[in-house]
Short mmCIF file of C-alpha atoms and ligand atoms in Angstrom, two decimals:
data_model
loop_
_atom_site.label_atom_id
_atom_site.label_comp_id
_atom_site.label_asym_id
_atom_site.label_seq_id
_atom_site.Cartn_x
_atom_site.Cartn_y
_atom_site.Cartn_z
CA MET A 646 -244.44 -86.84 -84.75
CA SER A 647 -243.01 -87.86 -88.09
CA SER A 648 -245.00 -89.51 -90.85
CA ALA A 649 -244.14 -91.86 -93.67
CA THR A 650 -244.12 -89.04 -96.20
CA ASP A 651 -241.52 -86.98 -94.34
CA THR A 652 -238.04 -86.40 -95.71
CA ALA A 653 -235.09 -85.99 -93.34
CA ILE A 654 -231.76 -84.67 -94.62
CA ARG A 655 -228.53 -84.75 -92.60
CA ALA A 656 -225.84 -82.20 -93.56
CA SER A 657 -224.37 -78.84 -92.48
CA PHE A 658 -226.85 -75.96 -92.70
CA PHE A 659 -226.57 -72.18 -92.86
CA ASP A 660 -229.38 -69.61 -92.97
CA PHE A 661 -230.74 -66.47 -91.31
CA LYS A 662 -233.55 -66.96 -88.80
CA SER A 663 -234.87 -63.38 -89.12
CA VAL A 664 -234.59 -60.28 -91.30
CA ALA A 665 -232.16 -57.50 -90.43
CA ASP A 666 -232.39 -53.73 -90.75
CA GLN A 667 -228.68 -53.14 -90.19
CA PRO A 668 -225.57 -55.22 -91.03
CA ASP A 669 -224.76 -55.43 -87.30
CA ALA A 670 -227.89 -57.52 -86.76
CA LEU A 671 -226.85 -60.18 -89.28
CA LEU A 672 -224.55 -62.17 -87.01
CA SER A 673 -227.21 -62.69 -84.35
CA ALA A 674 -229.77 -63.64 -87.01
CA ALA A 675 -227.45 -66.22 -88.61
CA ARG A 676 -227.74 -69.94 -87.83
CA TYR A 677 -225.06 -72.54 -88.57
CA LEU A 678 -225.43 -76.22 -87.75
CA GLU A 679 -222.33 -78.25 -88.48
CA ASP A 680 -224.29 -81.49 -88.14
CA GLY A 681 -228.00 -80.88 -88.53
CA VAL A 682 -231.23 -82.44 -89.77
CA LEU A 683 -233.73 -80.68 -92.00
CA ARG A 684 -237.18 -82.25 -92.00
CA LEU A 685 -239.68 -81.71 -94.79
CA ARG A 686 -243.30 -82.62 -95.39
CA ASP A 687 -245.49 -81.84 -98.39
CA GLY A 688 -243.00 -79.38 -99.83
CA ARG A 689 -242.52 -77.42 -96.63
CA VAL A 690 -240.00 -77.25 -93.81
CA ILE A 691 -241.09 -78.88 -90.57
CA GLY A 692 -237.93 -77.97 -88.73
CA LEU A 693 -234.16 -77.74 -88.58
CA ALA A 694 -232.32 -79.10 -85.54
CA PRO A 695 -228.93 -80.47 -84.44
CA TRP A 696 -228.49 -84.16 -85.34
CA GLU A 697 -227.87 -85.13 -81.75
CA GLU A 698 -231.32 -83.84 -80.74
CA CYS A 699 -233.13 -85.92 -83.38
CA SER A 700 -231.04 -89.04 -83.89
CA ALA A 701 -233.04 -91.14 -81.40
CA GLU A 702 -236.38 -90.11 -82.84
CA LEU A 703 -235.19 -90.79 -86.39
CA ALA A 704 -233.76 -94.23 -85.57
CA GLY A 705 -234.94 -96.76 -88.15
CA GLN A 706 -236.24 -94.08 -90.53
CA PRO A 707 -234.59 -93.27 -93.85
CA VAL A 708 -232.32 -90.22 -93.70
CA VAL A 709 -230.80 -88.61 -96.78
CA ASP A 710 -227.15 -88.50 -95.75
CA LEU A 711 -225.44 -85.43 -97.23
CA ARG A 712 -222.71 -85.05 -94.63
CA GLY A 713 -219.81 -83.07 -96.04
CA LYS A 714 -222.20 -80.81 -97.95
CA LEU A 715 -223.43 -77.36 -96.88
CA ILE A 716 -227.13 -76.65 -97.42
CA VAL A 717 -228.34 -73.05 -97.71
CA PRO A 718 -231.72 -71.62 -98.75
CA GLY A 719 -232.25 -71.40 -102.52
CA PHE A 720 -230.73 -68.31 -104.09
CA ILE A 721 -233.09 -65.51 -105.12
CA ASP A 722 -232.28 -63.51 -108.26
CA THR A 723 -234.16 -60.20 -108.05
CA HIS A 724 -233.49 -59.02 -111.61
CA ILE A 725 -232.90 -61.05 -114.75
CA HIS A 726 -234.01 -61.11 -118.42
CA TYR A 727 -234.65 -64.64 -119.70
CA PRO A 728 -234.66 -63.69 -123.42
CA GLN A 729 -231.17 -62.22 -123.06
CA THR A 730 -229.69 -65.60 -122.14
CA GLU A 731 -228.62 -66.11 -125.75
CA MET A 732 -226.77 -62.77 -125.99
CA ILE A 733 -224.76 -62.86 -122.76
CA GLY A 734 -221.22 -61.56 -123.30
CA ALA A 735 -221.91 -59.07 -126.14
CA PHE A 736 -218.86 -56.90 -126.81
CA GLY A 737 -218.12 -53.25 -126.65
CA GLU A 738 -221.16 -51.12 -125.78
CA GLN A 739 -222.72 -49.27 -122.89
CA LEU A 740 -226.42 -49.37 -122.05
CA LEU A 741 -228.24 -47.47 -124.80
CA GLU A 742 -226.12 -48.71 -127.74
CA TRP A 743 -226.07 -52.22 -126.24
CA LEU A 744 -229.89 -52.24 -126.24
CA ASN A 745 -230.08 -51.16 -129.89
CA HIS A 746 -227.25 -53.32 -131.24
CA TYR A 747 -227.77 -56.53 -129.33
CA THR A 748 -230.89 -56.67 -127.16
CA PHE A 749 -233.72 -55.60 -129.43
CA PRO A 750 -232.79 -57.93 -132.35
CA VAL A 751 -232.60 -60.91 -129.97
CA GLU A 752 -235.87 -60.06 -128.21
CA ALA A 753 -237.67 -59.85 -131.57
CA GLN A 754 -237.34 -63.64 -131.89
CA TYR A 755 -239.76 -64.22 -129.01
CA TYR A 756 -242.80 -63.65 -131.19
CA CYS A 757 -242.32 -67.36 -131.93
CA PRO A 758 -243.85 -69.55 -129.17
CA ASP A 759 -241.57 -72.49 -130.00
CA HIS A 760 -238.46 -70.37 -129.61
CA ALA A 761 -239.82 -68.96 -126.35
CA ALA A 762 -240.53 -72.47 -125.04
CA ARG A 763 -237.05 -73.74 -125.95
CA MET A 764 -235.33 -70.78 -124.32
CA SER A 765 -237.59 -70.90 -121.23
CA ALA A 766 -236.51 -74.49 -120.59
CA PHE A 767 -232.86 -73.59 -121.15
CA PHE A 768 -233.15 -70.55 -118.86
CA LEU A 769 -234.77 -72.41 -115.97
CA HIS A 770 -232.14 -75.13 -116.26
CA GLN A 771 -229.46 -72.45 -115.95
CA LEU A 772 -231.11 -71.02 -112.84
CA LEU A 773 -231.43 -74.41 -111.16
CA SER A 774 -227.93 -75.58 -112.05
CA ASN A 775 -226.66 -72.43 -110.33
CA GLY A 776 -228.75 -72.95 -107.19
CA THR A 777 -231.27 -70.20 -107.96
CA THR A 778 -234.77 -71.31 -107.01
CA SER A 779 -236.68 -68.01 -107.35
CA ALA A 780 -236.33 -65.05 -109.67
CA LEU A 781 -237.99 -61.85 -110.79
CA VAL A 782 -237.85 -62.12 -114.57
CA PHE A 783 -238.30 -59.86 -117.61
CA GLY A 784 -239.90 -61.43 -120.70
CA THR A 785 -240.16 -59.58 -124.02
CA VAL A 786 -243.02 -57.45 -125.28
CA HIS A 787 -244.66 -60.61 -126.68
CA PRO A 788 -247.26 -62.24 -124.37
CA GLN A 789 -246.15 -65.64 -125.71
CA SER A 790 -242.71 -65.09 -124.13
CA VAL A 791 -244.28 -65.02 -120.68
CA GLU A 792 -246.75 -67.81 -121.43
CA ALA A 793 -243.80 -70.06 -122.24
CA LEU A 794 -241.83 -69.11 -119.14
CA PHE A 795 -244.75 -69.49 -116.73
CA SER A 796 -245.68 -72.86 -118.25
CA ALA A 797 -242.16 -74.18 -117.81
CA ALA A 798 -241.86 -72.83 -114.24
CA GLU A 799 -245.24 -74.28 -113.31
CA ALA A 800 -244.12 -77.75 -114.41
CA LEU A 801 -241.21 -77.45 -111.94
CA ASN A 802 -243.38 -75.86 -109.23
CA MET A 803 -240.92 -72.97 -108.94
CA ARG A 804 -241.71 -69.73 -107.13
CA LEU A 805 -241.24 -67.25 -109.95
CA ILE A 806 -242.40 -63.71 -110.69
CA ALA A 807 -242.40 -62.53 -114.30
CA GLY A 808 -244.05 -60.15 -116.71
CA LYS A 809 -244.17 -59.15 -120.33
CA VAL A 810 -242.30 -55.99 -121.26
CA MET A 811 -244.49 -52.93 -121.80
CA MET A 812 -243.07 -50.36 -124.25
CA ASP A 813 -244.49 -48.00 -126.83
CA ARG A 814 -241.64 -45.80 -128.05
CA ASN A 815 -237.90 -45.52 -128.72
CA ALA A 816 -237.59 -49.15 -129.83
CA PRO A 817 -237.90 -50.92 -133.22
CA ASP A 818 -241.39 -51.01 -134.76
CA ASN A 819 -241.68 -54.78 -134.34
CA LEU A 820 -241.21 -54.44 -130.55
CA ILE A 821 -243.55 -51.60 -129.73
CA GLU A 822 -247.25 -51.65 -128.97
CA THR A 823 -249.94 -49.11 -128.24
CA PRO A 824 -250.75 -48.31 -124.61
CA GLU A 825 -254.16 -49.95 -125.05
CA GLN A 826 -252.66 -53.16 -126.52
CA SER A 827 -250.15 -53.25 -123.68
CA TYR A 828 -252.95 -52.87 -121.14
CA GLN A 829 -255.15 -55.58 -122.67
CA GLN A 830 -252.36 -58.13 -123.12
CA THR A 831 -250.95 -57.54 -119.64
CA ARG A 832 -254.38 -57.77 -118.08
CA ALA A 833 -255.04 -61.12 -119.78
CA LEU A 834 -251.71 -62.50 -118.53
CA ILE A 835 -252.42 -61.36 -114.96
CA GLU A 836 -255.82 -63.03 -115.01
CA ARG A 837 -254.30 -66.26 -116.30
CA TRP A 838 -251.09 -66.49 -114.25
CA HIS A 839 -251.02 -64.21 -111.20
CA GLN A 840 -251.08 -66.17 -107.92
CA ARG A 841 -251.51 -69.44 -109.81
CA GLY A 842 -249.66 -72.02 -107.71
CA ARG A 843 -246.30 -70.46 -106.88
CA LEU A 844 -246.33 -68.01 -109.81
CA SER A 845 -246.92 -64.26 -109.62
CA TYR A 846 -247.10 -61.42 -112.09
CA ALA A 847 -244.96 -58.27 -112.30
CA LEU A 848 -246.04 -55.23 -114.32
CA THR A 849 -242.92 -54.69 -116.43
CA PRO A 850 -242.50 -51.36 -118.21
CA ARG A 851 -238.98 -51.71 -119.67
CA PHE A 852 -237.82 -48.29 -118.44
CA ALA A 853 -238.90 -44.67 -118.63
CA PRO A 854 -237.32 -43.93 -122.07
CA THR A 855 -239.43 -46.59 -123.83
CA SER A 856 -242.61 -45.51 -122.02
CA SER A 857 -244.89 -42.65 -123.07
CA PRO A 858 -246.94 -40.88 -120.39
CA GLN A 859 -249.98 -42.68 -121.83
CA LEU A 860 -248.33 -46.08 -121.34
CA LEU A 861 -247.33 -45.24 -117.77
CA ALA A 862 -250.93 -44.21 -117.07
CA LYS A 863 -251.99 -47.70 -118.23
CA VAL A 864 -249.45 -49.31 -115.89
CA GLN A 865 -250.87 -47.21 -113.09
CA GLN A 866 -254.40 -48.33 -113.97
CA LEU A 867 -253.35 -51.99 -113.87
CA ARG A 868 -251.67 -51.51 -110.51
CA GLN A 869 -254.86 -50.03 -109.12
CA GLU A 870 -256.92 -52.88 -110.54
CA PHE A 871 -254.47 -55.57 -109.34
CA PRO A 872 -252.83 -54.08 -106.23
CA ASP A 873 -251.05 -57.28 -105.20
CA THR A 874 -249.02 -57.52 -108.44
CA TRP A 875 -245.34 -56.57 -108.51
CA LEU A 876 -243.78 -53.68 -110.45
CA HIS A 877 -240.42 -54.40 -112.09
CA THR A 878 -238.37 -51.89 -114.07
CA HIS A 879 -234.98 -50.17 -114.41
CA LEU A 880 -233.87 -46.97 -112.70
CA SER A 881 -230.80 -44.76 -112.97
CA GLU A 882 -228.39 -47.26 -114.48
CA ASN A 883 -226.25 -45.09 -116.78
CA PRO A 884 -225.51 -41.31 -116.90
CA GLN A 885 -226.63 -40.91 -120.55
CA GLU A 886 -229.86 -42.73 -119.72
CA VAL A 887 -230.52 -40.42 -116.76
CA ALA A 888 -229.95 -37.34 -118.98
CA TRP A 889 -232.27 -38.78 -121.65
CA VAL A 890 -235.07 -39.28 -119.12
CA LYS A 891 -234.72 -35.61 -118.10
CA GLN A 892 -235.18 -34.62 -121.76
CA LEU A 893 -238.15 -36.92 -122.28
CA PHE A 894 -239.92 -35.94 -119.05
CA PRO A 895 -238.94 -32.29 -118.39
CA GLU A 896 -242.04 -31.81 -116.25
CA ARG A 897 -240.84 -34.42 -113.70
CA ALA A 898 -238.35 -33.71 -110.89
CA GLY A 899 -236.05 -36.57 -111.91
CA TYR A 900 -235.90 -40.18 -113.11
CA LEU A 901 -237.61 -41.81 -110.14
CA ASP A 902 -240.26 -39.09 -110.09
CA VAL A 903 -241.42 -40.36 -113.51
CA TYR A 904 -242.42 -43.66 -111.87
CA HIS A 905 -243.51 -42.10 -108.58
CA HIS A 906 -245.84 -39.69 -110.39
CA TYR A 907 -247.73 -42.69 -111.79
CA GLN A 908 -247.82 -44.33 -108.34
CA LEU A 909 -245.47 -47.10 -109.44
CA THR A 910 -243.33 -46.95 -106.27
CA GLY A 911 -244.26 -49.11 -103.29
CA ARG A 912 -243.65 -52.28 -101.29
CA ARG A 913 -243.70 -54.63 -104.28
CA SER A 914 -241.86 -52.25 -106.63
CA VAL A 915 -238.39 -53.42 -107.65
CA PHE A 916 -236.01 -51.01 -109.38
CA ALA A 917 -232.92 -52.51 -110.98
CA HIS A 918 -229.55 -50.72 -110.66
CA CYS A 919 -230.11 -47.33 -108.90
CA VAL A 920 -226.46 -46.43 -109.46
CA HIS A 921 -226.87 -42.65 -109.91
CA LEU A 922 -229.63 -41.67 -107.47
CA ASP A 923 -229.82 -38.19 -105.95
CA ASP A 924 -230.70 -37.56 -102.30
CA SER A 925 -234.41 -37.06 -102.92
CA GLU A 926 -234.58 -40.34 -104.87
CA TRP A 927 -233.00 -42.30 -102.02
CA GLN A 928 -235.52 -40.71 -99.68
CA CYS A 929 -238.43 -41.54 -102.00
CA LEU A 930 -237.37 -45.20 -102.21
CA HIS A 931 -237.29 -45.32 -98.41
CA ASP A 932 -240.57 -43.48 -97.92
CA THR A 933 -242.42 -45.71 -100.38
CA ASP A 934 -240.81 -48.96 -99.08
CA SER A 935 -239.55 -49.71 -102.62
CA THR A 936 -236.77 -52.18 -103.41
CA ILE A 937 -233.45 -52.01 -105.27
CA ALA A 938 -231.99 -54.89 -107.28
CA PHE A 939 -228.19 -54.55 -107.10
CA CYS A 940 -226.62 -56.07 -110.23
CA PRO A 941 -222.84 -55.97 -109.82
CA THR A 942 -221.68 -57.97 -112.85
CA SER A 943 -224.00 -56.00 -115.13
CA ASN A 944 -222.93 -52.63 -113.73
CA LEU A 945 -219.28 -53.56 -114.26
CA PHE A 946 -219.80 -55.16 -117.69
CA LEU A 947 -221.71 -52.18 -119.16
CA GLY A 948 -219.50 -49.68 -117.31
CA SER A 949 -222.58 -48.22 -115.65
CA GLY A 950 -221.06 -47.37 -112.27
CA LEU A 951 -220.75 -48.55 -108.67
CA PHE A 952 -223.87 -49.17 -106.58
CA ASN A 953 -223.66 -47.72 -103.06
CA LEU A 954 -224.65 -50.63 -100.84
CA LYS A 955 -223.62 -48.82 -97.65
CA ARG A 956 -226.05 -46.02 -98.40
CA SER A 957 -228.93 -48.47 -98.90
CA TRP A 958 -228.51 -49.54 -95.25
CA GLN A 959 -228.19 -45.93 -94.10
CA GLN A 960 -231.34 -44.96 -95.99
CA GLY A 961 -233.30 -48.02 -94.91
CA VAL A 962 -233.94 -49.23 -98.47
CA LYS A 963 -234.32 -52.97 -99.11
CA VAL A 964 -231.83 -54.56 -101.51
CA GLY A 965 -231.78 -57.85 -103.39
CA ILE A 966 -229.11 -59.17 -105.74
CA GLY A 967 -229.74 -59.46 -109.48
CA THR A 968 -227.57 -61.20 -112.02
CA ASP A 969 -229.21 -59.12 -114.80
CA VAL A 970 -228.32 -61.66 -117.47
CA GLY A 971 -227.60 -60.81 -120.33
CA ALA A 972 -225.87 -57.55 -119.33
CA GLY A 973 -224.76 -59.49 -116.29
CA THR A 974 -222.09 -62.04 -117.10
CA THR A 975 -223.11 -65.06 -115.04
CA PHE A 976 -226.13 -66.95 -113.70
CA SER A 977 -224.06 -67.91 -110.65
CA MET A 978 -225.11 -66.14 -107.47
CA LEU A 979 -221.78 -67.17 -105.89
CA GLN A 980 -219.84 -65.35 -108.61
CA THR A 981 -222.23 -62.41 -108.45
CA LEU A 982 -221.61 -62.06 -104.69
CA GLY A 983 -217.86 -62.13 -105.35
CA GLU A 984 -218.23 -59.24 -107.81
CA ALA A 985 -220.47 -57.37 -105.33
CA TYR A 986 -217.60 -57.57 -102.86
CA LYS A 987 -215.26 -55.94 -105.41
CA VAL A 988 -217.79 -53.16 -106.12
CA GLY A 989 -217.75 -52.52 -102.37
CA GLN A 990 -213.93 -52.54 -102.24
CA LEU A 991 -213.78 -49.77 -104.86
CA GLN A 992 -215.85 -47.65 -102.43
CA GLN A 993 -214.13 -48.67 -99.17
CA TYR A 994 -217.11 -50.85 -98.17
CA LYS A 995 -216.41 -54.34 -96.84
CA LEU A 996 -219.19 -56.69 -97.95
CA SER A 997 -219.00 -59.53 -95.42
CA ALA A 998 -219.91 -63.10 -96.30
CA ALA A 999 -222.78 -62.81 -93.81
CA GLU A 1000 -224.22 -59.80 -95.60
CA ALA A 1001 -223.64 -61.28 -99.06
CA PHE A 1002 -225.44 -64.56 -98.29
CA TYR A 1003 -228.21 -62.63 -96.54
CA HIS A 1004 -228.91 -60.58 -99.67
CA ALA A 1005 -228.89 -63.76 -101.78
CA THR A 1006 -231.38 -65.60 -99.53
CA LEU A 1007 -233.63 -64.12 -96.82
CA GLY A 1008 -232.79 -60.51 -97.72
CA GLY A 1009 -233.72 -61.20 -101.34
CA ALA A 1010 -236.95 -62.82 -100.19
CA ARG A 1011 -237.76 -59.75 -98.14
CA ALA A 1012 -236.86 -57.48 -101.05
CA LEU A 1013 -239.47 -59.33 -103.13
CA ASP A 1014 -242.00 -59.30 -100.26
CA LEU A 1015 -241.79 -63.10 -100.15
CA ASP A 1016 -240.06 -63.61 -96.79
CA HIS A 1017 -243.24 -65.15 -95.36
CA ALA A 1018 -242.81 -68.00 -97.89
CA ILE A 1019 -239.13 -68.51 -98.72
CA GLY A 1020 -235.61 -67.48 -97.69
CA ASN A 1021 -234.75 -69.66 -94.68
CA PHE A 1022 -235.44 -72.96 -92.88
CA ASN A 1023 -238.03 -71.75 -90.39
CA PRO A 1024 -241.01 -74.11 -89.91
CA GLY A 1025 -243.66 -73.68 -92.58
CA LYS A 1026 -241.34 -72.20 -95.20
CA GLU A 1027 -241.46 -73.64 -98.70
CA ALA A 1028 -238.60 -76.11 -99.04
CA ASP A 1029 -236.37 -74.50 -101.70
CA PHE A 1030 -232.67 -75.01 -101.04
CA VAL A 1031 -229.23 -75.62 -102.48
CA VAL A 1032 -226.81 -78.40 -101.58
CA LEU A 1033 -223.35 -76.89 -101.89
CA ASP A 1034 -220.22 -78.93 -102.37
CA PRO A 1035 -217.72 -76.63 -100.63
CA ALA A 1036 -214.63 -77.87 -102.46
CA VAL A 1037 -214.69 -79.15 -106.05
CA SER A 1038 -211.19 -78.23 -107.25
CA ALA A 1039 -207.67 -78.58 -105.93
CA LEU A 1040 -207.53 -74.86 -105.18
CA GLN A 1041 -210.89 -74.87 -103.40
CA THR A 1042 -209.92 -77.97 -101.41
CA LEU A 1043 -206.72 -76.26 -100.28
CA ARG A 1044 -208.42 -73.00 -99.38
CA ILE A 1045 -211.58 -74.42 -97.76
CA GLY A 1046 -209.35 -76.84 -95.87
CA ASN A 1047 -207.45 -74.03 -94.17
CA SER A 1048 -210.53 -71.85 -93.49
CA LYS A 1049 -211.02 -71.52 -89.76
CA ASP A 1050 -214.78 -71.01 -89.50
CA ILE A 1051 -218.04 -70.85 -91.46
CA TRP A 1052 -217.55 -67.15 -92.29
CA GLU A 1053 -214.23 -67.77 -93.95
CA LYS A 1054 -215.65 -70.78 -95.81
CA LEU A 1055 -218.60 -68.74 -97.11
CA PHE A 1056 -216.27 -65.95 -98.20
CA VAL A 1057 -214.02 -68.40 -100.04
CA LEU A 1058 -217.12 -69.90 -101.70
CA MET A 1059 -218.25 -66.49 -102.99
CA THR A 1060 -214.74 -65.69 -104.17
CA LEU A 1061 -213.74 -68.99 -105.80
CA GLY A 1062 -217.13 -70.71 -106.22
CA ASP A 1063 -219.37 -71.10 -109.26
CA ASP A 1064 -221.84 -73.61 -110.72
CA ARG A 1065 -219.44 -76.49 -110.06
CA ASN A 1066 -220.20 -76.07 -106.34
CA ILE A 1067 -223.93 -76.68 -106.80
CA ALA A 1068 -224.36 -80.38 -106.03
CA GLN A 1069 -228.17 -80.39 -105.92
CA THR A 1070 -231.05 -77.94 -106.12
CA TRP A 1071 -234.36 -78.70 -104.37
CA VAL A 1072 -237.64 -76.98 -105.18
CA ASN A 1073 -240.77 -77.40 -103.09
CA GLY A 1074 -239.26 -80.34 -101.21
CA ARG A 1075 -238.00 -82.27 -104.23
CA PRO A 1076 -234.59 -82.48 -105.92
CA VAL A 1077 -235.05 -80.94 -109.38
CA TRP A 1078 -231.39 -80.72 -110.38
CA GLN A 1079 -228.40 -82.87 -109.49
CA ARG A 1080 -224.91 -82.19 -110.70
CA ASP A 1081 -224.06 -85.87 -111.05
CA ALA A 1082 -227.04 -86.42 -113.30
CA GLY A 1083 -226.19 -83.33 -115.30
CA GLU A 1084 -229.82 -82.62 -115.98
CA GLN A 1085 -233.13 -82.08 -114.26
CA ALA A 1086 -234.16 -85.04 -112.15
CA ALA A 1087 -237.81 -83.92 -112.15
ZN1 LIG B 336 -232.07 -55.38 -116.65
#
């Protein structure tokens, strides 16, 4: 039965009906409807079906006609720094110098709530205009940075996970805190924002080098007090960083063991990069059901190295895709998937369009332990999705036009596509961004 408040959308649809533990399982999990109808009620999916099965039932009812467009679940960005939006594309450095020269001075500005509010609005607009409906986001050390971001995301009813940075050493004086301050401020933010509407909180120690053992013990205490929060940090991005962690924590077996020792691994733990892991670290990520955020444009831009996607499947470790703005060079998940393909090529790994779009949608949802809520068009899922215009330039029109099936079209989209291909972005059953309007419709 349909009701007066239902929305019905007619278009082409692509998603994955179920999660996969091996790339071979992706094709059978994939669903493509050339002419389908997506039905929504109260912000959730009622169902997705071929048009011919529903046309009689829908006769006389309004249908949003988006034929010619391809609708996929909203993209999920599993690692991004909102305060670094204003320093994207900073020249000439690798990780540790890049942090000192560019990142820390920019992040210092977020003590100002007005600046944080302005940049939160700008950041969320960038996400939505690129088809990204959920993200796991770093703030700065200032609680007001996260207050601003959560407030802006709440107004849009976005499913977002964020946290204030925790750090107490090896950073400028105006960006460090004591372990006790970090604990108190983080605790207050969790109590105010965690599981409020569609928002959730991630404990966010920046990375091991800016964390004393005392700070990590406070993160551990918070995780024990709030076991359903997320843990979001960096791991094994750059060789100099890995060597520095060994110097700072000589009593630990390696970089990941610093986090594991404080019980910061686990199902809702997301480690960005993981480019230089040793065998025992891969095994620990598997054994603890932890997650990796693969950030191809960032790893290339900072010269950090090549992430081994093939090994993540072999080891049974969940992976999501992160843009990692501002070390990453784009908010566009399409462009990020295209760069992920090239990272694979340099290691003789063929990243298929099926696998790429899986990581950006349902796989990303699973990586964030959110696949019960988002990631595909199964009944009951929250209605977050992207309306893609498959061909918005002469070159795209030519190349999409001679693509023989959906797989080739998706691969062309991730190779040639960008924000121009995002026609609309819907969050919780409502259009919140439309390319024609050029701004948020909400
Ligand atoms: Zn990062």
